[in-house]
mmCIF file of C-alpha atoms and ligand atoms in Angstrom:
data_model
loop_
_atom_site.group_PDB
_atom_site.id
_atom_site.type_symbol
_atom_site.label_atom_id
_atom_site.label_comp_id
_atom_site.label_asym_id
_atom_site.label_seq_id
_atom_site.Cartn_x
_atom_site.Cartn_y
_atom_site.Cartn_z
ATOM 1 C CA UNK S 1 114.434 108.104 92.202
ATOM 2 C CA UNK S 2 114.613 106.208 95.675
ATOM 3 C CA UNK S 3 111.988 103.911 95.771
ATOM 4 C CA UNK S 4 111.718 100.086 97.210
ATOM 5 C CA UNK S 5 111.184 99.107 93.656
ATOM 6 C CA UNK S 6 114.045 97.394 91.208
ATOM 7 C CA UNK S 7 116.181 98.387 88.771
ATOM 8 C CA UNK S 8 116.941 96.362 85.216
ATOM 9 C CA UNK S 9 119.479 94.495 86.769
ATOM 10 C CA UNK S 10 118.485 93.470 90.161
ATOM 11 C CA UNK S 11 115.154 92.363 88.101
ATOM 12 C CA UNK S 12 117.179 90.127 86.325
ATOM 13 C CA UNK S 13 119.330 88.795 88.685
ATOM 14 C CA UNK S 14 115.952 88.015 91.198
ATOM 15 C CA UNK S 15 114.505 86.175 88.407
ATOM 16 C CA UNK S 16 117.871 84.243 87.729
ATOM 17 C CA UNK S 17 118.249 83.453 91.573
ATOM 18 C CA UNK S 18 114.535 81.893 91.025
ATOM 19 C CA UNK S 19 115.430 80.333 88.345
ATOM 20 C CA UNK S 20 112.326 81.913 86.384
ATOM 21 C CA UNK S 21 111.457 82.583 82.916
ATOM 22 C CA UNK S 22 108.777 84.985 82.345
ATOM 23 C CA UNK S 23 105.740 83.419 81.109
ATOM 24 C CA UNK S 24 104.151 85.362 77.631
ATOM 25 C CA UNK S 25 100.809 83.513 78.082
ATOM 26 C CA UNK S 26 100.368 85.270 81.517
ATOM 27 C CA UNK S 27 101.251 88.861 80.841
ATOM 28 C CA UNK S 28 104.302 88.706 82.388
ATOM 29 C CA UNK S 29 106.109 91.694 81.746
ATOM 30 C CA UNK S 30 108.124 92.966 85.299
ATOM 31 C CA UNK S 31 108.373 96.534 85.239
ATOM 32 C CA UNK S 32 111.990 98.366 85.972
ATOM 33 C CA UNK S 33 111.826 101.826 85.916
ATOM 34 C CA UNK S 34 111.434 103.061 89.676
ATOM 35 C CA UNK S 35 110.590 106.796 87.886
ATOM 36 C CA UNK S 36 107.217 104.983 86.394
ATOM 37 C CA UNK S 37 106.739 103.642 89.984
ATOM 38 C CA UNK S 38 106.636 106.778 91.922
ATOM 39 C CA UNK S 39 104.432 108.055 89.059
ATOM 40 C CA UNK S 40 101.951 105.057 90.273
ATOM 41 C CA UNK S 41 102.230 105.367 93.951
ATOM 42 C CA UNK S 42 101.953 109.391 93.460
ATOM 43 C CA UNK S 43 98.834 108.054 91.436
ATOM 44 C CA UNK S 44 97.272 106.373 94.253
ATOM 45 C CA UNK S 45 97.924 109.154 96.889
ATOM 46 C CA UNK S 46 98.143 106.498 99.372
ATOM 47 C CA UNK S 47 97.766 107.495 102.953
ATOM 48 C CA UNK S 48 98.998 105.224 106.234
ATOM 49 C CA UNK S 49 95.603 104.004 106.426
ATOM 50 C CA UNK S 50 94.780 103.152 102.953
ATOM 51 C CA UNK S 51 94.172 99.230 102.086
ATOM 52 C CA UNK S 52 95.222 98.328 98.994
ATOM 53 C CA UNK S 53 94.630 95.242 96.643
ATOM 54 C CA UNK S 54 97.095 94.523 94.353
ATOM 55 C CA UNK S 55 96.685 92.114 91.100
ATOM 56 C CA UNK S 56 99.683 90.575 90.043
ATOM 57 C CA UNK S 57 102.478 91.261 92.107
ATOM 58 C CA UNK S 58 105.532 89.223 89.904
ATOM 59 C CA UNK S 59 108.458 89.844 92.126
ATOM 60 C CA UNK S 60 107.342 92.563 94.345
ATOM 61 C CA UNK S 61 108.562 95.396 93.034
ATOM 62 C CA UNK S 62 105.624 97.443 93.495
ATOM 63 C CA UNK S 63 104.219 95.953 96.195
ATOM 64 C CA UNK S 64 107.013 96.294 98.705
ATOM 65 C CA UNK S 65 106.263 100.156 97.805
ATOM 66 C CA UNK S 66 103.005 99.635 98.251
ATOM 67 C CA UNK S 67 103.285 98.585 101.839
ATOM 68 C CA UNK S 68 105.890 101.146 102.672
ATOM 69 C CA UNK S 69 103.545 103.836 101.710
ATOM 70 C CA UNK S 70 99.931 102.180 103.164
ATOM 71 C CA UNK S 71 98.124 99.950 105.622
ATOM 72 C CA UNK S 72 97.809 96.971 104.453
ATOM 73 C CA UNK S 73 98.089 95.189 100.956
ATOM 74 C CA UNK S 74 96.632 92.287 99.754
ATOM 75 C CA UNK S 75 97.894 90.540 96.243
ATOM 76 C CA UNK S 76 96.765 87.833 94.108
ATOM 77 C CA UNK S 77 99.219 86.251 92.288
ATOM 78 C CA UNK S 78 98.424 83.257 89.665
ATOM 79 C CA UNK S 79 101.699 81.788 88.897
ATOM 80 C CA UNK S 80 102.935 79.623 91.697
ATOM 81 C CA UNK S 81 106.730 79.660 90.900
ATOM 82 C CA UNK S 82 106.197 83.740 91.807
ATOM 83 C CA UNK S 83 105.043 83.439 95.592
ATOM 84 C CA UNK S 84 108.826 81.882 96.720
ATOM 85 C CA UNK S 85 109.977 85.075 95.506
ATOM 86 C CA UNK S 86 107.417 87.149 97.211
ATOM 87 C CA UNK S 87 108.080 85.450 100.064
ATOM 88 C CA UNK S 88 111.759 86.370 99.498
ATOM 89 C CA UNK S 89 111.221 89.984 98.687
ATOM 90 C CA UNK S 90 108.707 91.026 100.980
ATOM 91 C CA UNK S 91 109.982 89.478 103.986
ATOM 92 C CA UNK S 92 111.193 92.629 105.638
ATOM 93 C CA UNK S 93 107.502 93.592 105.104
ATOM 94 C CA UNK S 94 104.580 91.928 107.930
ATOM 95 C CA UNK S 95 101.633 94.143 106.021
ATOM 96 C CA UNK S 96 101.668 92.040 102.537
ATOM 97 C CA UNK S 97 99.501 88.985 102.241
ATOM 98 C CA UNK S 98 100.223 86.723 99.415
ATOM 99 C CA UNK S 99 97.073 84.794 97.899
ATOM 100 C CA UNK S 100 97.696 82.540 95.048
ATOM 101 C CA UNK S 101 95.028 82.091 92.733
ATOM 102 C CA UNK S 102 93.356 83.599 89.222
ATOM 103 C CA UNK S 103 91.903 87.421 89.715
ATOM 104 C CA UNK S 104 89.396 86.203 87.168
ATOM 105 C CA UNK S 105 88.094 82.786 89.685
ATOM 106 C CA UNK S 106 87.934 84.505 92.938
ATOM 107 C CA UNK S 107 85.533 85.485 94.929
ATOM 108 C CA UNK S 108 86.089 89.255 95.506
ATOM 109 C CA UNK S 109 83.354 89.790 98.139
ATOM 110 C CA UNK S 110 84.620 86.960 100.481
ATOM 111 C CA UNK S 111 88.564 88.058 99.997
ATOM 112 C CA UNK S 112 87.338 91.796 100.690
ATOM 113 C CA UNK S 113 85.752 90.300 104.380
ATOM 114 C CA UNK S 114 88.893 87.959 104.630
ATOM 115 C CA UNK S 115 91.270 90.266 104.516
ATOM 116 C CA UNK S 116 90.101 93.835 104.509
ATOM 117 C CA UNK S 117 88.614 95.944 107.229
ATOM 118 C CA UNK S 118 85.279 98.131 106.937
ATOM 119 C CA UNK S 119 85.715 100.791 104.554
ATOM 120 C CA UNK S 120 86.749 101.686 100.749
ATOM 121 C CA UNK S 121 90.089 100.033 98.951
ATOM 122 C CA UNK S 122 92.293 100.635 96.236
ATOM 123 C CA UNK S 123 93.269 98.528 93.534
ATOM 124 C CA UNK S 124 96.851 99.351 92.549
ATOM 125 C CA UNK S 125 98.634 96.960 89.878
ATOM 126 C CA UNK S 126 100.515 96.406 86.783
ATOM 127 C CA UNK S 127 97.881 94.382 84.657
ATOM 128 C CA UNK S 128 98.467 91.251 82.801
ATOM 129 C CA UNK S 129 97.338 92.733 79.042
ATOM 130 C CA UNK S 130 95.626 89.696 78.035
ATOM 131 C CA UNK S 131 92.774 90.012 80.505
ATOM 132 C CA UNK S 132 92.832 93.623 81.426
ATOM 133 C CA UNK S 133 88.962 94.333 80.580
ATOM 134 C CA UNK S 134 87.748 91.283 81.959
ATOM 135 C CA UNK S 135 89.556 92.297 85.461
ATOM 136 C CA UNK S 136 88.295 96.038 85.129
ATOM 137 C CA UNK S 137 85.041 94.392 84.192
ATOM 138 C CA UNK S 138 84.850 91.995 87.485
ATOM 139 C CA UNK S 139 86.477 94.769 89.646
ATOM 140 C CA UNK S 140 83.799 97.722 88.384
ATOM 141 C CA UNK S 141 80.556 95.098 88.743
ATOM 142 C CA UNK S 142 81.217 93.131 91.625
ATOM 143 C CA UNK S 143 79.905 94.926 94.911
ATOM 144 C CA UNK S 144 83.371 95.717 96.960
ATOM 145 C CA UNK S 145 83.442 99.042 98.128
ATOM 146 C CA UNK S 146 86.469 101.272 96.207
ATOM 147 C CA UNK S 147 87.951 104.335 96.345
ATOM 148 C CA UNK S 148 89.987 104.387 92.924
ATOM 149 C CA UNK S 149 91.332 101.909 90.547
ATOM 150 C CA UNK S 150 95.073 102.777 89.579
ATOM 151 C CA UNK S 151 96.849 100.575 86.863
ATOM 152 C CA UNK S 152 99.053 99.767 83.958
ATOM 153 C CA UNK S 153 97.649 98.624 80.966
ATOM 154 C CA UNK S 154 98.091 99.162 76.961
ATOM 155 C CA UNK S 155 98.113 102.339 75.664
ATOM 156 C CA UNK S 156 95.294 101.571 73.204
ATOM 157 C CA UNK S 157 93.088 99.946 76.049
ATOM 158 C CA UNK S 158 93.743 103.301 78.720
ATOM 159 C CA UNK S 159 92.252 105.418 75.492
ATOM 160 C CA UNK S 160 89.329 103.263 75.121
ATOM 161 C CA UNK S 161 88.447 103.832 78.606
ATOM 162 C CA UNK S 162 88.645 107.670 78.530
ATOM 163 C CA UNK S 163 86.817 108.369 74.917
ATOM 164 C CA UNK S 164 83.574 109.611 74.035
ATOM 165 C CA UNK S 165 80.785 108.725 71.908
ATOM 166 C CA UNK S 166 81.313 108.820 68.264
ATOM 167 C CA UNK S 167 85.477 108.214 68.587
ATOM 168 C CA UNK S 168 86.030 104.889 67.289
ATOM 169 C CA UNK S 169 88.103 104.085 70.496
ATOM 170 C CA UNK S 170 84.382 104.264 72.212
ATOM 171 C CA UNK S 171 82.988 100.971 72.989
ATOM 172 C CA UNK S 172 81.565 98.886 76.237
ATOM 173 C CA UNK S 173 84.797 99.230 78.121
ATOM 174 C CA UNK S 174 83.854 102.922 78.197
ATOM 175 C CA UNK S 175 80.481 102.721 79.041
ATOM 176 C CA UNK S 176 81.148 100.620 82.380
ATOM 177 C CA UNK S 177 84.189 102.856 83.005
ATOM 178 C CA UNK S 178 82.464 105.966 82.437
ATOM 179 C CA UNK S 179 79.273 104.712 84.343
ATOM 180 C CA UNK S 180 81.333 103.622 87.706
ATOM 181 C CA UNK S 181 84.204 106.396 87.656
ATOM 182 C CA UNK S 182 86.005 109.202 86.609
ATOM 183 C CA UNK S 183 89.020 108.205 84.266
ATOM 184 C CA UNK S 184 92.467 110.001 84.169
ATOM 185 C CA UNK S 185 95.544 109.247 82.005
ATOM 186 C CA UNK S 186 98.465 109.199 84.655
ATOM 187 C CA UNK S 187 101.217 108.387 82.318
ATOM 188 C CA UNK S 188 102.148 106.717 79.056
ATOM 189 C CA UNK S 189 104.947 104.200 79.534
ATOM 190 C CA UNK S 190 107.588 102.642 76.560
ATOM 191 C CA UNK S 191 107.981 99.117 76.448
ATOM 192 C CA UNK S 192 111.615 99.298 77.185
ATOM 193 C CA UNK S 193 111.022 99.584 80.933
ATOM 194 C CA UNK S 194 109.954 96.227 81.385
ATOM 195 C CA UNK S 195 111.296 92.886 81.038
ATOM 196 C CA UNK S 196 110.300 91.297 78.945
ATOM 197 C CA UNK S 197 109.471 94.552 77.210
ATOM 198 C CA UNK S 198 105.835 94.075 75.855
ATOM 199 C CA UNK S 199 105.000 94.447 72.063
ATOM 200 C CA UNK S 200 102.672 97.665 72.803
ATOM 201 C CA UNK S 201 103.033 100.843 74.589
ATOM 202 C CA UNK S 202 101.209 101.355 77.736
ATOM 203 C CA UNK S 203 99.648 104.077 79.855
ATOM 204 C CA UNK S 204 98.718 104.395 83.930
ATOM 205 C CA UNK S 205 95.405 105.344 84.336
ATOM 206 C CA UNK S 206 93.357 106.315 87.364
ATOM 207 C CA UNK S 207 89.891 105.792 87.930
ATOM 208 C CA UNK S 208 88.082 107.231 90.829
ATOM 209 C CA UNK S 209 85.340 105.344 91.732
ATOM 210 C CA UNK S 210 82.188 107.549 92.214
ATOM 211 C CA UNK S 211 80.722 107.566 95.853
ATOM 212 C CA UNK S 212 77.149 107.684 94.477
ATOM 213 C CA UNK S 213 76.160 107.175 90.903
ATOM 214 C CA UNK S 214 76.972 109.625 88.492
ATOM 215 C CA UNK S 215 74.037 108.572 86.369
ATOM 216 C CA UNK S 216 71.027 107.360 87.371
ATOM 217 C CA UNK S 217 68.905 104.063 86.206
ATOM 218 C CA UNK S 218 66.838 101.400 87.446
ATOM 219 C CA UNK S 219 68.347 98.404 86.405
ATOM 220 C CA UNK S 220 71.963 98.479 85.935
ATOM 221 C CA UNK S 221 72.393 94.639 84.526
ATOM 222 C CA UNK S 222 69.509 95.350 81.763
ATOM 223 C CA UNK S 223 71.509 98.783 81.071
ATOM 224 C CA UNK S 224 74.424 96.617 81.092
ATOM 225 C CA UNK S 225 72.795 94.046 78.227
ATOM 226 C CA UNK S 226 71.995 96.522 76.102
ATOM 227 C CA UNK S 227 75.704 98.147 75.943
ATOM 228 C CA UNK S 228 77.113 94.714 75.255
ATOM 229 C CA UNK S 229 74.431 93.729 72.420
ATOM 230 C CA UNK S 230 74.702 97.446 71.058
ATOM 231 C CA UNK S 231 78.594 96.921 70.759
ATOM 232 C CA UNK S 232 78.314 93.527 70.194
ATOM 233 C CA UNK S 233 77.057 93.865 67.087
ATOM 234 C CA UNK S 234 78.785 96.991 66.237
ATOM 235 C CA UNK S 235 78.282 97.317 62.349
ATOM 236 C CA UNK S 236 74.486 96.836 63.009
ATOM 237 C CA UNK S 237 71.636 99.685 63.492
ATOM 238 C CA UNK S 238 69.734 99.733 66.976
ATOM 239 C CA UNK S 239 66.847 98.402 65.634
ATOM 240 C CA UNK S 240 69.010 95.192 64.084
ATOM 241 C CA UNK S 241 71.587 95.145 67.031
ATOM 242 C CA UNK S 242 69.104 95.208 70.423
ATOM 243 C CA UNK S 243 66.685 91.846 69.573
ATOM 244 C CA UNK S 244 67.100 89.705 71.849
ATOM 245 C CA UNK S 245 67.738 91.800 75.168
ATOM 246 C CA UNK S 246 65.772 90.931 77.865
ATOM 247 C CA UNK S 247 62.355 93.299 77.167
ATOM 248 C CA UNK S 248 63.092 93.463 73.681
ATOM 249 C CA UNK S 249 62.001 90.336 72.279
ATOM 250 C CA UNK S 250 61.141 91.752 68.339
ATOM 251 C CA UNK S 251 61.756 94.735 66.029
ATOM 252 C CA UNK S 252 58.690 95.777 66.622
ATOM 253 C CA UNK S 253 58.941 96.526 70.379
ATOM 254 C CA UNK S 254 62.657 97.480 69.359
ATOM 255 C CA UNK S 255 61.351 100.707 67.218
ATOM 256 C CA UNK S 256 58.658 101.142 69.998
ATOM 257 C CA UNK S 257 61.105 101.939 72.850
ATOM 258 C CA UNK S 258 63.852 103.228 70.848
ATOM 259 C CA UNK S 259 60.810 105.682 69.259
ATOM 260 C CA UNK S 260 59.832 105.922 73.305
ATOM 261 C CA UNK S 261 62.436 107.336 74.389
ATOM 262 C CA UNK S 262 63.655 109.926 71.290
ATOM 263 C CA UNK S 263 66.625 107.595 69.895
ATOM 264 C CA UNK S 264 66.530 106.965 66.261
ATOM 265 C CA UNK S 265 66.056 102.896 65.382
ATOM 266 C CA UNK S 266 68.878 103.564 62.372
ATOM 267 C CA UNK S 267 71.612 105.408 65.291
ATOM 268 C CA UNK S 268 74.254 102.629 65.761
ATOM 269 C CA UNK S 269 75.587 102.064 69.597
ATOM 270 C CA UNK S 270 78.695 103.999 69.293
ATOM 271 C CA UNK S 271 76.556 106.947 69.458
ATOM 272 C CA UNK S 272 75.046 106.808 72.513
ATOM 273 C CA UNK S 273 76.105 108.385 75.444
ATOM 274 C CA UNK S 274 76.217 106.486 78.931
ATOM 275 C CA UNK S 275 73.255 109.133 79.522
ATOM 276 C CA UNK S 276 71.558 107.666 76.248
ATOM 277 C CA UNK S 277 72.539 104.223 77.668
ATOM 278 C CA UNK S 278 70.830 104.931 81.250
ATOM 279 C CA UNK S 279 67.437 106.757 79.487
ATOM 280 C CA UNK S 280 67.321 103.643 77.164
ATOM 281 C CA UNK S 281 67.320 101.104 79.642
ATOM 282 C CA UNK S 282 64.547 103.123 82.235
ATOM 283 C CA UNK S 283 62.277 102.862 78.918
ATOM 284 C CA UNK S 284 62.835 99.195 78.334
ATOM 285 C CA UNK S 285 62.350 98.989 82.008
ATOM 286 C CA UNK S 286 58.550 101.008 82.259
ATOM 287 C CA UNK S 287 57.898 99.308 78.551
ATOM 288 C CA UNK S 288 58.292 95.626 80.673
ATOM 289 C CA UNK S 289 55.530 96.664 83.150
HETATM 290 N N1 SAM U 301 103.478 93.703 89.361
HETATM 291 C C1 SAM U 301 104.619 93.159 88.652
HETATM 292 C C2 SAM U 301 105.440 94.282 88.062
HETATM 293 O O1 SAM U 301 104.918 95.396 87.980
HETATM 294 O O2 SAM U 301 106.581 94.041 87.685
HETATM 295 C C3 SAM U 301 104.197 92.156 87.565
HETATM 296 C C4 SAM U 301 103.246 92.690 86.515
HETATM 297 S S1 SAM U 301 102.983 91.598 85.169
HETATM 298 C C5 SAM U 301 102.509 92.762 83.933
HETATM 299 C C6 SAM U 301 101.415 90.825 85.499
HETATM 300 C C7 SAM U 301 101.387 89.840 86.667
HETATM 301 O O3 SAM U 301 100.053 89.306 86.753
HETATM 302 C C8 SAM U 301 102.302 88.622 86.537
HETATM 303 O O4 SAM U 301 102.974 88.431 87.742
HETATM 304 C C9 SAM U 301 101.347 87.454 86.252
HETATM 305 O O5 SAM U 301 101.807 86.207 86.698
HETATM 306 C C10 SAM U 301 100.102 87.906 87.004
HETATM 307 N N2 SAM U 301 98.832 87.328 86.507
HETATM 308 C C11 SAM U 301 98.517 86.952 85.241
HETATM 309 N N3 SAM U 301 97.259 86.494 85.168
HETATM 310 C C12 SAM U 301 96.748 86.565 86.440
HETATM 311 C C13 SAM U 301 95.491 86.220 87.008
HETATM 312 N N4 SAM U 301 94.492 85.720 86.267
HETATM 313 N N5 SAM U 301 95.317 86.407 88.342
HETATM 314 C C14 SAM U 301 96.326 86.924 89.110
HETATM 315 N N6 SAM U 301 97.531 87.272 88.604
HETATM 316 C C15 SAM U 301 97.742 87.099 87.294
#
């Protein structure tokens, strides 16, 4: 496969050059398999235009793809000892900017209008595992326009996205995904590929972003606090799980709206559908007023 992207050994002689030792506590895990790479940029059907923000870049491997195949990209990188080397591989490349700085701490609005022109973005990377849903989290709720959402993660947390009510894989993760976008398993990928290979399997998943809102509801956040207290408290009935949310102060009002709105008080969270989720939070909403 001929790809800018590289191989188990030039991986491991870039990081000896560097002197670097991958770091476990930040996901570190460098991927090496230029087939799973073309499956990614296939993936993200980039076009010349196409802007792209990548999380994570490590050595570069896929972002010097990346910016063969697009615009402009844009990647944040948290471990300082990486951006020499970025600066190293990506040289022959003058559409890459390099940030350093945590995903998790930075302002995505102002480094959309820093570095971004008008117009929707993709998100290509190879996710750190240990935050994955916080950065799908940040990426889904803060307001930057996007077209799709293609990435590496675990196996386990790519299922969690795509399942459906009742499955025990279903939880808040698949809510927000479900809510924002359409979720598609890409790929699953073995551990071997990467070095340091990782203790779990992983998968590339897409999401396409929806232009307009698949569902509709009045007030996303409040839909948003009752997913998280409903899955919170997982183990626990409606009726014991949603005191507490904004609007719901007691059992009593609890029962009322649950009653309101045709959900059993004794249902637990995991089965509701986002549509459930959406109708649940428009009656806590007209119960308020
Ligand atoms: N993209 C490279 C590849 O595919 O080989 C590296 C992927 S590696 C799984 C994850 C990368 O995310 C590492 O380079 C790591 O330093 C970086 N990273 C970890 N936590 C981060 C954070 N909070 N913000 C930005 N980058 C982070």
């Amino acid at each position: 496969m001929k790809n800018e992207g590289f191989t188990y050994s030039e991986t491991l002689d870039i990081l000896k050059r560097h002197n670097i030792t991958p770091r476990k506590g930040l996901g570190q895990n460098f991927l090496t398999d230029k087939n799973i790479l073309s499956k990614i940029i296939d993936a993200a059907e980039l076009e010349a235009d196409d802007q792209v923000l990548e999380i994570g870049p490590g050595i570069g491997t896929l972002t010097r793809e990346l910016a063969l195949k697009s615009g402009r990209v844009v990647c944040v990188e948290i471990d300082d000892r990486l951006i020499p080397v970025l600066q190293d591989t990506t040289s022959c490349f003058s559409n890459i900017t390099v940030v350093c700085g945590d995903i998790l701490k930075l302002d995505l609005s102002q480094l959309y209008r820093k570095h971004f022109q008008d117009g929707r973005i993709k998100v290509v990377a190879n996710l750190p595992y240990y935050i994955t849903s916080p950065i799908v989290m940040k990426l889904l709720e803060e307001e930057i326009p996007l077209k799709s959402i293609i990435i590496m993660v675990q196996k386990e947390v790519a299922r969690r996205m795509a399942a459906s009510p009742g499955n025990k894989e279903y939880g808040a993760l698949s809510v927000a995904v479900q809510f924002y976008s359409n979720p598609e398993m890409i790929a699953s990928v073995p551990p071997t590929v990467f070095i340091p290979p990782p203790k779990v399997s992983s998968a590339v998943v897409r999401l396409d972003i929806k232009e307009s809102p698949g569902y509709r509801v009045k007030d996303t956040s409040l839909m948003f606090s009752i997913v998280k207290a409903a899955f919170g408290k997982r183990r626990k009935t409606l009726l014991n799980a949603l005191v507490g949310v904004r609007g719901l102060e007691n059992k009593e009002t609890v029962r009322e709206v649950l009653e309101s709105c045709g959900i059993e008080p004794e249902r637990r969270g995991e089965t509701l559908s986002v549509q459930d989720f959406c109708r649940l939070a428009d009656c806590v909403s007209a119960s308020d007023h």
